[in-house]
Each structure stands twice: as structure tokens, then as C-alpha cells.
PDB file of C-alpha atoms in Angstrom:
ATOM      1  CA  UNK B 757      75.807 104.904 126.271  1.00  0.00           C
ATOM      2  CA  UNK B 758      72.358 106.212 125.026  1.00  0.00           C
ATOM      3  CA  UNK B 759      70.600 104.081 127.915  1.00  0.00           C
ATOM      4  CA  UNK B 760      68.317 105.976 130.381  1.00  0.00           C
ATOM      5  CA  UNK B 761      70.023 107.018 133.750  1.00  0.00           C
ATOM      6  CA  UNK B 762      66.673 106.526 135.477  1.00  0.00           C
ATOM      7  CA  UNK B 763      64.558 103.681 136.271  1.00  0.00           C
ATOM      8  CA  UNK B 764      61.109 105.388 135.646  1.00  0.00           C
ATOM      9  CA  UNK B 765      59.775 108.612 133.902  1.00  0.00           C
ATOM     10  CA  UNK B 766      59.359 110.356 137.087  1.00  0.00           C
ATOM     11  CA  UNK B 767      62.766 109.905 138.509  1.00  0.00           C
ATOM     12  CA  UNK B 768      64.145 112.815 136.410  1.00  0.00           C
ATOM     13  CA  UNK B 769      62.101 115.162 138.768  1.00  0.00           C
ATOM     14  CA  UNK B 770      63.487 113.655 141.869  1.00  0.00           C
ATOM     15  CA  UNK B 771      67.389 114.003 141.586  1.00  0.00           C
ATOM     16  CA  UNK B 772      69.349 116.000 143.579  1.00  0.00           C
ATOM     17  CA  UNK B 773      72.465 117.757 141.937  1.00  0.00           C
ATOM     18  CA  UNK B 774      74.213 117.593 145.178  1.00  0.00           C
ATOM     19  CA  UNK B 775      73.854 113.840 145.280  1.00  0.00           C
ATOM     20  CA  UNK B 776      75.090 113.343 141.658  1.00  0.00           C
ATOM     21  CA  UNK B 777      78.269 115.187 141.738  1.00  0.00           C
ATOM     22  CA  UNK B 778      80.297 113.032 139.385  1.00  0.00           C
ATOM     23  CA  UNK B 779      77.456 113.888 136.895  1.00  0.00           C
ATOM     24  CA  UNK B 780      77.435 117.633 137.498  1.00  0.00           C
ATOM     25  CA  UNK B 781      81.440 117.344 137.063  1.00  0.00           C
ATOM     26  CA  UNK B 782      80.727 115.924 133.598  1.00  0.00           C
ATOM     27  CA  UNK B 783      78.347 118.316 132.876  1.00  0.00           C
ATOM     28  CA  UNK B 784      80.312 121.113 133.851  1.00  0.00           C
ATOM     29  CA  UNK B 785      83.439 119.606 131.973  1.00  0.00           C
ATOM     30  CA  UNK B 786      81.407 119.381 128.617  1.00  0.00           C
ATOM     31  CA  UNK B 787      79.950 122.912 128.965  1.00  0.00           C
ATOM     32  CA  UNK B 788      83.457 124.196 129.417  1.00  0.00           C
ATOM     33  CA  UNK B 789      84.690 122.661 126.316  1.00  0.00           C
ATOM     34  CA  UNK B 790      81.875 123.896 124.166  1.00  0.00           C
ATOM     35  CA  UNK B 791      81.835 127.351 125.510  1.00  0.00           C
ATOM     36  CA  UNK B 792      85.795 127.634 125.388  1.00  0.00           C
ATOM     37  CA  UNK B 793      85.535 126.424 121.675  1.00  0.00           C
ATOM     38  CA  UNK B 794      82.590 128.897 120.476  1.00  0.00           C
ATOM     39  CA  UNK B 795      83.629 131.627 123.195  1.00  0.00           C
ATOM     40  CA  UNK B 796      80.085 133.347 122.894  1.00  0.00           C
ATOM     41  CA  UNK B 797      79.408 136.824 124.393  1.00  0.00           C
ATOM     42  CA  UNK B 798      76.309 135.563 126.251  1.00  0.00           C
ATOM     43  CA  UNK B 799      74.787 132.090 127.218  1.00  0.00           C
ATOM     44  CA  UNK B 800      71.301 131.322 128.317  1.00  0.00           C
ATOM     45  CA  UNK B 801      70.837 128.526 130.649  1.00  0.00           C
ATOM     46  CA  UNK B 802      67.929 127.162 132.727  1.00  0.00           C
ATOM     47  CA  UNK B 803      67.013 128.294 135.898  1.00  0.00           C
ATOM     48  CA  UNK B 804      65.699 124.811 137.111  1.00  0.00           C
ATOM     49  CA  UNK B 805      62.256 125.642 137.923  1.00  0.00           C
ATOM     50  CA  UNK B 806      60.326 122.225 137.920  1.00  0.00           C
ATOM     51  CA  UNK B 807      63.277 120.179 139.326  1.00  0.00           C
ATOM     52  CA  UNK B 808      64.045 118.582 136.043  1.00  0.00           C
ATOM     53  CA  UNK B 809      67.324 117.149 136.661  1.00  0.00           C
ATOM     54  CA  UNK B 810      68.945 117.903 133.242  1.00  0.00           C
ATOM     55  CA  UNK B 811      67.963 121.664 133.764  1.00  0.00           C
ATOM     56  CA  UNK B 812      69.368 121.439 137.536  1.00  0.00           C
ATOM     57  CA  UNK B 813      72.719 120.046 136.156  1.00  0.00           C
ATOM     58  CA  UNK B 814      73.037 122.828 133.399  1.00  0.00           C
ATOM     59  CA  UNK B 815      72.020 125.493 135.700  1.00  0.00           C
ATOM     60  CA  UNK B 816      74.457 124.447 138.382  1.00  0.00           C
ATOM     61  CA  UNK B 817      77.232 124.033 135.941  1.00  0.00           C
ATOM     62  CA  UNK B 818      76.514 127.329 134.271  1.00  0.00           C
ATOM     63  CA  UNK B 819      76.793 129.077 137.924  1.00  0.00           C
ATOM     64  CA  UNK B 820      80.263 127.498 138.266  1.00  0.00           C
ATOM     65  CA  UNK B 821      81.809 128.748 135.007  1.00  0.00           C
ATOM     66  CA  UNK B 822      82.134 132.644 135.661  1.00  0.00           C
ATOM     67  CA  UNK B 823      80.990 133.657 132.493  1.00  0.00           C
ATOM     68  CA  UNK B 824      78.224 135.999 131.487  1.00  0.00           C
ATOM     69  CA  UNK B 825      74.693 134.052 131.634  1.00  0.00           C
ATOM     70  CA  UNK B 826      71.341 134.775 131.550  1.00  0.00           C
ATOM     71  CA  UNK B 827      68.802 132.155 133.006  1.00  0.00           C
ATOM     72  CA  UNK B 828      65.423 131.373 131.342  1.00  0.00           C
ATOM     73  CA  UNK B 829      62.448 130.461 133.309  1.00  0.00           C
ATOM     74  CA  UNK B 830      61.494 127.010 132.727  1.00  0.00           C
ATOM     75  CA  UNK B 831      58.325 126.790 130.881  1.00  0.00           C
ATOM     76  CA  UNK B 832      55.885 125.230 131.420  1.00  0.00           C
ATOM     77  CA  UNK B 833      56.868 124.772 134.875  1.00  0.00           C
ATOM     78  CA  UNK B 834      56.825 128.439 136.023  1.00  0.00           C
ATOM     79  CA  UNK B 835      53.252 128.339 134.782  1.00  0.00           C
ATOM     80  CA  UNK B 836      52.116 125.567 137.081  1.00  0.00           C
ATOM     81  CA  UNK B 837      50.949 126.712 140.441  1.00  0.00           C
ATOM     82  CA  UNK B 838      52.661 124.372 142.688  1.00  0.00           C
ATOM     83  CA  UNK B 839      56.046 126.180 141.368  1.00  0.00           C
ATOM     84  CA  UNK B 840      54.528 129.511 142.373  1.00  0.00           C
ATOM     85  CA  UNK B 841      57.222 130.138 145.085  1.00  0.00           C
ATOM     86  CA  UNK B 842      60.115 129.236 142.787  1.00  0.00           C
ATOM     87  CA  UNK B 843      62.089 132.787 143.613  1.00  0.00           C
ATOM     88  CA  UNK B 844      62.379 131.417 147.285  1.00  0.00           C
ATOM     89  CA  UNK B 845      64.481 128.322 145.768  1.00  0.00           C
ATOM     90  CA  UNK B 846      66.422 130.046 142.875  1.00  0.00           C
ATOM     91  CA  UNK B 847      68.930 132.815 143.508  1.00  0.00           C
ATOM     92  CA  UNK B 848      67.782 134.829 140.704  1.00  0.00           C
ATOM     93  CA  UNK B 849      69.014 138.285 140.598  1.00  0.00           C
ATOM     94  CA  UNK B 850      67.755 141.010 138.158  1.00  0.00           C
ATOM     95  CA  UNK B 851      65.180 140.262 135.635  1.00  0.00           C
ATOM     96  CA  UNK B 852      65.471 141.223 132.054  1.00  0.00           C
ATOM     97  CA  UNK B 853      62.368 141.616 129.804  1.00  0.00           C
ATOM     98  CA  UNK B 854      62.796 140.708 125.996  1.00  0.00           C
ATOM     99  CA  UNK B 855      59.672 141.513 124.142  1.00  0.00           C
ATOM    100  CA  UNK B 856      59.160 138.893 121.334  1.00  0.00           C
ATOM    101  CA  UNK B 857      58.559 140.319 117.547  1.00  0.00           C
ATOM    102  CA  UNK B 858      55.737 138.525 115.786  1.00  0.00           C
ATOM    103  CA  UNK B 859      58.563 136.510 113.681  1.00  0.00           C
ATOM    104  CA  UNK B 860      60.537 135.493 116.873  1.00  0.00           C
ATOM    105  CA  UNK B 861      57.196 134.120 118.361  1.00  0.00           C
ATOM    106  CA  UNK B 862      56.282 132.346 115.316  1.00  0.00           C
ATOM    107  CA  UNK B 863      59.952 130.737 115.475  1.00  0.00           C
ATOM    108  CA  UNK B 864      59.676 129.753 118.948  1.00  0.00           C
ATOM    109  CA  UNK B 865      56.209 128.136 118.429  1.00  0.00           C
ATOM    110  CA  UNK B 866      57.705 126.373 115.392  1.00  0.00           C
ATOM    111  CA  UNK B 867      60.520 125.126 117.441  1.00  0.00           C
ATOM    112  CA  UNK B 868      58.444 123.855 120.113  1.00  0.00           C
ATOM    113  CA  UNK B 869      56.400 122.062 117.712  1.00  0.00           C
ATOM    114  CA  UNK B 870      59.564 120.015 116.929  1.00  0.00           C
ATOM    115  CA  UNK B 871      59.257 118.292 120.314  1.00  0.00           C
ATOM    116  CA  UNK B 872      55.921 116.889 119.630  1.00  0.00           C
ATOM    117  CA  UNK B 873      56.514 113.819 121.978  1.00  0.00           C
ATOM    118  CA  UNK B 874      57.042 116.092 124.717  1.00  0.00           C
ATOM    119  CA  UNK B 875      53.803 118.349 124.376  1.00  0.00           C
ATOM    120  CA  UNK B 876      51.675 115.461 126.168  1.00  0.00           C
ATOM    121  CA  UNK B 877      54.255 115.222 128.824  1.00  0.00           C
ATOM    122  CA  UNK B 878      54.663 119.064 129.533  1.00  0.00           C
ATOM    123  CA  UNK B 879      51.147 120.143 129.131  1.00  0.00           C
ATOM    124  CA  UNK B 880      48.077 118.871 130.958  1.00  0.00           C
ATOM    125  CA  UNK B 881      45.896 119.656 127.878  1.00  0.00           C
ATOM    126  CA  UNK B 882      48.382 119.137 125.149  1.00  0.00           C
ATOM    127  CA  UNK B 883      45.827 120.940 122.545  1.00  0.00           C
ATOM    128  CA  UNK B 884      45.935 124.261 124.957  1.00  0.00           C
ATOM    129  CA  UNK B 885      49.879 124.625 124.807  1.00  0.00           C
ATOM    130  CA  UNK B 886      49.918 127.595 122.344  1.00  0.00           C
ATOM    131  CA  UNK B 887      47.507 129.518 124.176  1.00  0.00           C
ATOM    132  CA  UNK B 888      48.825 128.679 127.759  1.00  0.00           C
ATOM    133  CA  UNK B 889      52.318 129.804 126.384  1.00  0.00           C
ATOM    134  CA  UNK B 890      51.005 133.039 124.880  1.00  0.00           C
ATOM    135  CA  UNK B 891      49.076 133.847 128.000  1.00  0.00           C
ATOM    136  CA  UNK B 892      52.389 133.361 130.223  1.00  0.00           C
ATOM    137  CA  UNK B 893      54.321 135.417 127.913  1.00  0.00           C
ATOM    138  CA  UNK B 894      51.750 138.019 127.774  1.00  0.00           C
ATOM    139  CA  UNK B 895      51.844 138.166 131.560  1.00  0.00           C
ATOM    140  CA  UNK B 896      55.532 138.706 131.540  1.00  0.00           C
ATOM    141  CA  UNK B 897      55.247 142.263 129.740  1.00  0.00           C
ATOM    142  CA  UNK B 898      52.082 143.830 130.377  1.00  0.00           C
ATOM    143  CA  UNK B 899      50.280 142.409 127.289  1.00  0.00           C
ATOM    144  CA  UNK B 900      53.271 141.995 124.811  1.00  0.00           C
ATOM    145  CA  UNK B 901      54.500 138.632 124.227  1.00  0.00           C
ATOM    146  CA  UNK B 902      57.672 138.465 126.277  1.00  0.00           C
ATOM    147  CA  UNK B 903      60.495 136.091 127.789  1.00  0.00           C
ATOM    148  CA  UNK B 904      61.844 136.831 131.106  1.00  0.00           C
ATOM    149  CA  UNK B 905      65.532 136.024 131.796  1.00  0.00           C
ATOM    150  CA  UNK B 906      67.493 136.586 135.121  1.00  0.00           C
ATOM    151  CA  UNK B 907      70.993 137.290 136.184  1.00  0.00           C
ATOM    152  CA  UNK B 908      72.518 135.041 138.764  1.00  0.00           C
ATOM    153  CA  UNK B 909      72.541 136.233 142.425  1.00  0.00           C
ATOM    154  CA  UNK B 910      75.021 134.858 144.766  1.00  0.00           C
ATOM    155  CA  UNK B 911      73.243 133.783 148.088  1.00  0.00           C
TER     156      UNK B 911
END
């Protein structure tokens, strides 16, 4: 309907995928339709670090589908100290490092800039997001800007 599913902004971080079974079924069904139509070789989905309910639904749906997925680390949540223990909560398997070319990095920054309404919400200091992101990306691959993806590991 286009109306918010939650009564207040913080509620999107308080959901439980298991408590929202119908919604998870709907996300899984929609994802199945799109993937069956497109038939991609690889799909990238969020791990769900940060407990954002949208990311948790997509991650849970992806794990049900039996397709080849890689899971990305949800930024900026993965950079926030209170989520340091995320590996204990998420059954991530093998890490895959993808070094970013200068062109790919510029495209990523340009894409993030399109979400200008989210920058103040996602970063405590919206002016520093470019530096924060570059610092994190450099920490992933010994000084090269990179992204880290994970295979799914059954518990």
C-alpha cells in the first residue's frame, strides 16, 4: 500500500524475522519470481548486520532458495563497535575479497550519494561518511579499497 509497516522509525531495527513469518514468506516468493525471471549466475544479498528488518528478511529468504548467493557486510553497521561480534550471530562461511578499481569506487560513492536522505540516519557525522567508508574498505584488504563478501554456512 505504500504505508509504513512500523509505528516509529526505530522499529525497523527491532523486528524478528521469525515473528514475521508471513512477511518472510512474501519476500521469499517475490525474490523467487524475480530470480526465476532473470536467472542470474550470482546474487548478492545482505548478511543482516545491524538487524535492519528489511536486510534480515532478504537474507533469510536468500538462504532458503538454494541458489548461488554471496552475502555482503552491511555498511555502516559493520563499522560500528556494538556490532563487532556479528560473526557469532551470522553463519557466514568463507570470505571473498573484491578489490575495487578507482572507477568502481567512484561509482559506489556516486550511488551512495543518491541516498542523500539516508546519510544523516546512517552516519553519526554525515560529513565523514566518505572517509569512514574508505577507511573501512581499506581495512578489508590491507590498504586497498575492497569489499568483503561471504558464502553462507549452514549452522
